[in-house]
PDB file of C-alpha atoms in Angstrom:
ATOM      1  CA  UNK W   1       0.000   0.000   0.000  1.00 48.00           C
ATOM      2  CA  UNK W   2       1.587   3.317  -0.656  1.00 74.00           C
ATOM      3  CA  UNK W   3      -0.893   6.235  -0.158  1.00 87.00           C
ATOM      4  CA  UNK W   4      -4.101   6.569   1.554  1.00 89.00           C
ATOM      5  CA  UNK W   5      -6.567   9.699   0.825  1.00 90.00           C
ATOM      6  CA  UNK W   6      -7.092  11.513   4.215  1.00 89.00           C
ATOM      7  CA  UNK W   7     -10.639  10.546   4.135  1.00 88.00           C
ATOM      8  CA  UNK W   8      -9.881   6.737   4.635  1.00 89.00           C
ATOM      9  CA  UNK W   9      -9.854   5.778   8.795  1.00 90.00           C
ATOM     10  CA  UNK W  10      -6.183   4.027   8.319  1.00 91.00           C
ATOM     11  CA  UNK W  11      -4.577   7.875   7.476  1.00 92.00           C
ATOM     12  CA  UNK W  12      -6.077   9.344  10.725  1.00 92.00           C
ATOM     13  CA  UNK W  13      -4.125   6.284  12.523  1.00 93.00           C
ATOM     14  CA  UNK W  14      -1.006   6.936  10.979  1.00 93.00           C
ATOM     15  CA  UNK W  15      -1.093  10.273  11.728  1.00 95.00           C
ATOM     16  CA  UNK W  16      -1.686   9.693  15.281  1.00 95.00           C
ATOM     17  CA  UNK W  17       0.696   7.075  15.278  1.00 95.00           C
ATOM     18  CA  UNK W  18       3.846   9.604  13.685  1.00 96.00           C
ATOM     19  CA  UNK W  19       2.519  12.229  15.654  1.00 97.00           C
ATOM     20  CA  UNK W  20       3.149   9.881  18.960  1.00 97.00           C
ATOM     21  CA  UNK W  21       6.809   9.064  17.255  1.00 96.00           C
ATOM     22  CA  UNK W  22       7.480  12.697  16.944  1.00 96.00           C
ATOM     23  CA  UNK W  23       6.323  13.429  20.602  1.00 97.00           C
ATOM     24  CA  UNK W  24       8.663  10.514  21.801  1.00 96.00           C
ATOM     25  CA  UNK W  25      11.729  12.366  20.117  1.00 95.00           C
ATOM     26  CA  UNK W  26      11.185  15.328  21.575  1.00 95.00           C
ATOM     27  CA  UNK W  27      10.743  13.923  25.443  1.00 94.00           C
ATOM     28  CA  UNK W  28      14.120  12.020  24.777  1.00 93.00           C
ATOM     29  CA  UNK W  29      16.069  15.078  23.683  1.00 89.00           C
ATOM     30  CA  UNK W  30      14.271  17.977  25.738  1.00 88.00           C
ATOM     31  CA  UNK W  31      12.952  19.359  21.873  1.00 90.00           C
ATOM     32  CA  UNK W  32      10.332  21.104  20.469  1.00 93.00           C
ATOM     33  CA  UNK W  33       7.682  19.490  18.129  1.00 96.00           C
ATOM     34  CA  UNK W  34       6.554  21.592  15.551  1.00 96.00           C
ATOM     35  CA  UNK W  35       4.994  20.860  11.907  1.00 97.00           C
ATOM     36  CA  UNK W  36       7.663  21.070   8.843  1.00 97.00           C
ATOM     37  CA  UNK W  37       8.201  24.291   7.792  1.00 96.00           C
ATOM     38  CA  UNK W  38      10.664  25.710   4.730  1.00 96.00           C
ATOM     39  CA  UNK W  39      13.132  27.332   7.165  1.00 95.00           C
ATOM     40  CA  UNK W  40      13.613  23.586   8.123  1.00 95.00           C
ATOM     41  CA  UNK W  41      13.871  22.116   4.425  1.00 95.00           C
ATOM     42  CA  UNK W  42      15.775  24.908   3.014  1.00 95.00           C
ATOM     43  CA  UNK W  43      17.547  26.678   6.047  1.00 90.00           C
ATOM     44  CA  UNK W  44      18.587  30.546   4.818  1.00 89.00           C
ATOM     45  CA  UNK W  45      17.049  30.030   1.744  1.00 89.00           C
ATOM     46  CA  UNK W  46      13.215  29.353   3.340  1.00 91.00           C
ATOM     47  CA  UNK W  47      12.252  32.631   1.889  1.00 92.00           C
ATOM     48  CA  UNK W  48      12.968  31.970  -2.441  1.00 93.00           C
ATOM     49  CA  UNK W  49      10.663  28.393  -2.554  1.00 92.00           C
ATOM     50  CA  UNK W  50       8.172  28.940   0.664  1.00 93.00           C
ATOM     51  CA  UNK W  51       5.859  25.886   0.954  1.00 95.00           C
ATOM     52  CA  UNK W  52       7.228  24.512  -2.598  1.00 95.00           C
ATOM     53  CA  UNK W  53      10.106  21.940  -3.550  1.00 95.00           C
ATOM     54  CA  UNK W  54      12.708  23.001  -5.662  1.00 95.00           C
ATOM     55  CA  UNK W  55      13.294  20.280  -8.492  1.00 95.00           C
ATOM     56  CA  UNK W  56      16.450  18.151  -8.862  1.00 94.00           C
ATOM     57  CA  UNK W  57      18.322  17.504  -5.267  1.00 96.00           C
ATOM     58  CA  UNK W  58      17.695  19.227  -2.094  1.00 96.00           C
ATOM     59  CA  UNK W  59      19.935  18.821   0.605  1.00 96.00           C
ATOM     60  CA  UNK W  60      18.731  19.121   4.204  1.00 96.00           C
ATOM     61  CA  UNK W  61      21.278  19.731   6.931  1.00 94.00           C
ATOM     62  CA  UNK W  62      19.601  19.153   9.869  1.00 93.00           C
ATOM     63  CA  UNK W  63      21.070  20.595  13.319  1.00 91.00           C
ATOM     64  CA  UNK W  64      22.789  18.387  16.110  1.00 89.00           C
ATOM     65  CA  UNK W  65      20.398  16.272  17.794  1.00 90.00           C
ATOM     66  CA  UNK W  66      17.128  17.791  15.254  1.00 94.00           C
ATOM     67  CA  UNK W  67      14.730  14.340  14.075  1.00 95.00           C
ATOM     68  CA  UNK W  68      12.701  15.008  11.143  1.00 96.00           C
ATOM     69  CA  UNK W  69       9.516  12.688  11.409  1.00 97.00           C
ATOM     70  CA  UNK W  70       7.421  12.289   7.441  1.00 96.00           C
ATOM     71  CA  UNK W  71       3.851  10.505   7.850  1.00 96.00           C
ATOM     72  CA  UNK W  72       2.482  11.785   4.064  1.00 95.00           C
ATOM     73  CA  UNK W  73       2.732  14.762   1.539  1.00 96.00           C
ATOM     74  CA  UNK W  74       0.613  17.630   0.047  1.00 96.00           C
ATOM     75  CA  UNK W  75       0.641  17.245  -3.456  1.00 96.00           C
ATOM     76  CA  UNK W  76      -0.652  20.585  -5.814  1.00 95.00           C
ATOM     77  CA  UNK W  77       1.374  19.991  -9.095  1.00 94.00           C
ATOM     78  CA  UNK W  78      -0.036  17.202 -11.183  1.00 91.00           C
ATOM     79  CA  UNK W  79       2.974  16.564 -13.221  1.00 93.00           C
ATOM     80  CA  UNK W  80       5.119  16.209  -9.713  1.00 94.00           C
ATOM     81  CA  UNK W  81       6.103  12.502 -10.574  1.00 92.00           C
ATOM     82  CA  UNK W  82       7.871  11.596  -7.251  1.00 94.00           C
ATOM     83  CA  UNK W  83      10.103  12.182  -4.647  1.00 95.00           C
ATOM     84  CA  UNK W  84      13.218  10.179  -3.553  1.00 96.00           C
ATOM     85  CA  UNK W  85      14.637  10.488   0.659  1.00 96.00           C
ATOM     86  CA  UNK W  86      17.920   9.241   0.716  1.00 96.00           C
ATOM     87  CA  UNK W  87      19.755   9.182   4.002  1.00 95.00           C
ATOM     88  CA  UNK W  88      22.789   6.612   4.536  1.00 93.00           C
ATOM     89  CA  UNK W  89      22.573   5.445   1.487  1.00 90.00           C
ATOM     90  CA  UNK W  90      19.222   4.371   2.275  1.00 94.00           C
ATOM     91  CA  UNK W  91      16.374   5.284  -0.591  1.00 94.00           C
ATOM     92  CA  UNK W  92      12.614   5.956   0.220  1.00 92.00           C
ATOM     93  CA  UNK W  93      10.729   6.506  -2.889  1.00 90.00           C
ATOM     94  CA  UNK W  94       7.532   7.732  -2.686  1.00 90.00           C
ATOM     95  CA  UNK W  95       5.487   8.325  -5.702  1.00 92.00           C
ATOM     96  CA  UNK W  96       3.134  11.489  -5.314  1.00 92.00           C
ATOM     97  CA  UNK W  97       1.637  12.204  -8.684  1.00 90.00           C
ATOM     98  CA  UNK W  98      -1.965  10.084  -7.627  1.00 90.00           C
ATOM     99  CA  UNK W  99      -2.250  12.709  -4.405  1.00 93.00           C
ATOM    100  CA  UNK W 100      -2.693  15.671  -6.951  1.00 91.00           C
ATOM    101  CA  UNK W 101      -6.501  13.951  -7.835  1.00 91.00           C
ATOM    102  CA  UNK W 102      -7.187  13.381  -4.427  1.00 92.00           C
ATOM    103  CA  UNK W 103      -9.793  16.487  -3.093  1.00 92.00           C
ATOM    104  CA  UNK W 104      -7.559  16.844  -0.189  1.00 94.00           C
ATOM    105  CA  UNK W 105      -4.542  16.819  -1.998  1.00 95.00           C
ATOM    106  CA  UNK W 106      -2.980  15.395   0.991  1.00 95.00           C
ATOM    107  CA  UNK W 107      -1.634  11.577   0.899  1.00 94.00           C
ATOM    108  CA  UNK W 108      -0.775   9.804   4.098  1.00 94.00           C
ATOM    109  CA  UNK W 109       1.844   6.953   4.124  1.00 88.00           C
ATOM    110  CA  UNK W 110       0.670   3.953   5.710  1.00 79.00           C
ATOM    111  CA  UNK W 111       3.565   2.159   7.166  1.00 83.00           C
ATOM    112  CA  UNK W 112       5.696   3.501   9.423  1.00 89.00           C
ATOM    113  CA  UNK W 113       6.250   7.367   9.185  1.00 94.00           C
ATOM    114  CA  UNK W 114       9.925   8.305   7.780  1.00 94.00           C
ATOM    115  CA  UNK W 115      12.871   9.415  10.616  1.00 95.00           C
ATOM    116  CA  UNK W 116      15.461  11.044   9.506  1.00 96.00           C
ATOM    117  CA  UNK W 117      18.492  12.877  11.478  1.00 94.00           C
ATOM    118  CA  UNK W 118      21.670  14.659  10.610  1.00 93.00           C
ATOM    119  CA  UNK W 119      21.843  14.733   6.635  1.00 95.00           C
ATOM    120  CA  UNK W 120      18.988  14.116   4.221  1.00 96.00           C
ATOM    121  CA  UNK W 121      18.502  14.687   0.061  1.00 97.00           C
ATOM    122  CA  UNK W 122      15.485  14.901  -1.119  1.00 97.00           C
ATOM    123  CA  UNK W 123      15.242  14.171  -4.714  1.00 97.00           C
ATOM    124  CA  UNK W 124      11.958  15.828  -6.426  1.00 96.00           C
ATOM    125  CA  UNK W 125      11.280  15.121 -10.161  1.00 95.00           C
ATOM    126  CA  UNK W 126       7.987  16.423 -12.444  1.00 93.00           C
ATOM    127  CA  UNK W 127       6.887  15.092 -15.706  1.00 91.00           C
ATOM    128  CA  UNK W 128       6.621  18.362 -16.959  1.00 87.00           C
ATOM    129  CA  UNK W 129       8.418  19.596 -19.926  1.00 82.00           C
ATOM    130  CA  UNK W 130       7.739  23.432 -18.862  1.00 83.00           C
ATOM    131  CA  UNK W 131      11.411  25.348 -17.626  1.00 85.00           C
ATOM    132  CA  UNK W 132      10.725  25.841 -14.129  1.00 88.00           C
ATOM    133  CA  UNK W 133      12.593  25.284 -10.903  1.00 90.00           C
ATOM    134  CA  UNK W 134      10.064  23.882  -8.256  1.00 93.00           C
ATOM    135  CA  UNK W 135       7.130  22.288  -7.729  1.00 94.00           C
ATOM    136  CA  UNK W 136       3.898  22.606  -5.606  1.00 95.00           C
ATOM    137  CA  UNK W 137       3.874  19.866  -3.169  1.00 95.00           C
ATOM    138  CA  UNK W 138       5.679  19.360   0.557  1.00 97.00           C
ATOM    139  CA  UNK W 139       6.538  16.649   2.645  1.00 96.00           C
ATOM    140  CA  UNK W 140       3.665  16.879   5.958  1.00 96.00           C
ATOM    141  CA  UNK W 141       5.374  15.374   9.091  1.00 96.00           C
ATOM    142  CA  UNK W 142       6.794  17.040  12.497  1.00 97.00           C
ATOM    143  CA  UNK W 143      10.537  18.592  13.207  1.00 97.00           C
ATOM    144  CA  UNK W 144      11.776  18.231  16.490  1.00 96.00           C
ATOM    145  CA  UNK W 145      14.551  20.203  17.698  1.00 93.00           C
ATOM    146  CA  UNK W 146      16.306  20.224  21.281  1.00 88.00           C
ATOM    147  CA  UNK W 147      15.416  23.609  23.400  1.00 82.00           C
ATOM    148  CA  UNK W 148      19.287  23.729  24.320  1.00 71.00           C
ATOM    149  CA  UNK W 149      22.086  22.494  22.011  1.00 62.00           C
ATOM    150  CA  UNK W 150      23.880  19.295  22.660  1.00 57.00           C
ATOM    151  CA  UNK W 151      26.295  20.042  24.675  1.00 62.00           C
ATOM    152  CA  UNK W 152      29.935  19.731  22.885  1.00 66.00           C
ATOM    153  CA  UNK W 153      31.847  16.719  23.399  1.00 65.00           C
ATOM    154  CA  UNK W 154      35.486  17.196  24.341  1.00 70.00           C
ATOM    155  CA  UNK W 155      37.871  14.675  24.474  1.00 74.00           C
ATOM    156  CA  UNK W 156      39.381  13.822  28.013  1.00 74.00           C
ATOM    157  CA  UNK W 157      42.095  15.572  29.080  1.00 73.00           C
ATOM    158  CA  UNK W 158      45.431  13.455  29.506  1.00 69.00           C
ATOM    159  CA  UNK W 159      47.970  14.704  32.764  1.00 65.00           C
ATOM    160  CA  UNK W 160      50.905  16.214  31.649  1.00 66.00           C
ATOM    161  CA  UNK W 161      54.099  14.134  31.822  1.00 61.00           C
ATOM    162  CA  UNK W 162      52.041  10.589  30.829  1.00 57.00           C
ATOM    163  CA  UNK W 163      52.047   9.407  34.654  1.00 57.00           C
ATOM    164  CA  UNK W 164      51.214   9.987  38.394  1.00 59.00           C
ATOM    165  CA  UNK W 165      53.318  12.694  39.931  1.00 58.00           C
ATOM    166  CA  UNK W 166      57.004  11.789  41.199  1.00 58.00           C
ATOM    167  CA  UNK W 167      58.658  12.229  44.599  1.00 59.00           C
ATOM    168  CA  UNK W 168      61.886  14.305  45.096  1.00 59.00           C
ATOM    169  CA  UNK W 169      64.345  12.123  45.091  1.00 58.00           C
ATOM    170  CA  UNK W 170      63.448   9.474  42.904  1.00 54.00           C
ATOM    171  CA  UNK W 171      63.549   6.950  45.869  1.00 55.00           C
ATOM    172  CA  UNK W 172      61.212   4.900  47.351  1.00 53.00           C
ATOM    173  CA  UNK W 173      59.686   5.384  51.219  1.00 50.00           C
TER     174      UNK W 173
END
């Protein structure tokens, strides 16, 4: 099963179901939970695409300790084709162009919703032979990031000298 209309019973369950994933994330790492927005998809450049995905690769840097949780996608654009997540050499394909008929325009992924952390590319590719540079859907899901930064981790600190401190003399007691 890929996509289920919002209307259909099993999409309100998997949205409860990632929301309760998201909310787990965010007790665990003292974070906020809040719906994805473009400042977390496109960082400085939130402002140029808004609510829309660029075509060709994206690349998402997400902060230390930041979980990005996808249950489904809003789909606008009927000649968006698809759209590949690849993390860790891991690919999640997700074919979107069926949401664009739906009257919600919203699709909800049935299995388990998508985690990602640290780096993510988002692939985005339209059947359209029009010269344009994005595309009018957008990943639905919840970012979580931590209230505080992780704190940095240092490496120990090694005594000077290599060894425990010596007695004047050199001598035993």
């Amino acid at each position: 099963m890929w996509f289920l209309p919002l209307s259909r019973n099993e999409a309100v369950e998997a949205i409860k179901k990632a929301y309760a994933v998201a909310q787990e994330y965010a007790r665990k790492i003292g974070g906020r939970l809040e719906v994805i927005q473009p400042r977390h998809i496109y960082g400085e450049a939130a402002d140029k695409f808004g609510y829309s995905l660029q075509l060709g690769r994206i690349t998402v840097n997400l902060p230390p300790a930041a979980v990005l949780v996808v249950w489904g996608f809003y789909n606008a654009d009927e000649y968006l084709d698809f759209v590949r997540f690849i993390q860790d050499g891991r690919v999640y394909e997700w074919f979107v162009e069926p949401i664009a008929y739906y009257p919600e325009r919203v699709g909800v992924w049935a299995e388990e919703p998508l985690v990602f952390r640290n780096v993510l590319y988002i692939d985005v590719h339209t059947t359209s032979g029009e010269e344009r540079d994005r595309t009018y859907g957008w990943p639905l899901g919840y970012y979580i990031s931590p209230l505080q930064p992780p704190p940095e981790v240092k490496p120990p600190r090694r005594p000077r000298g290599g060894g425990p401190p010596r007695r004047e003399g050199g001598g035993r007691s």
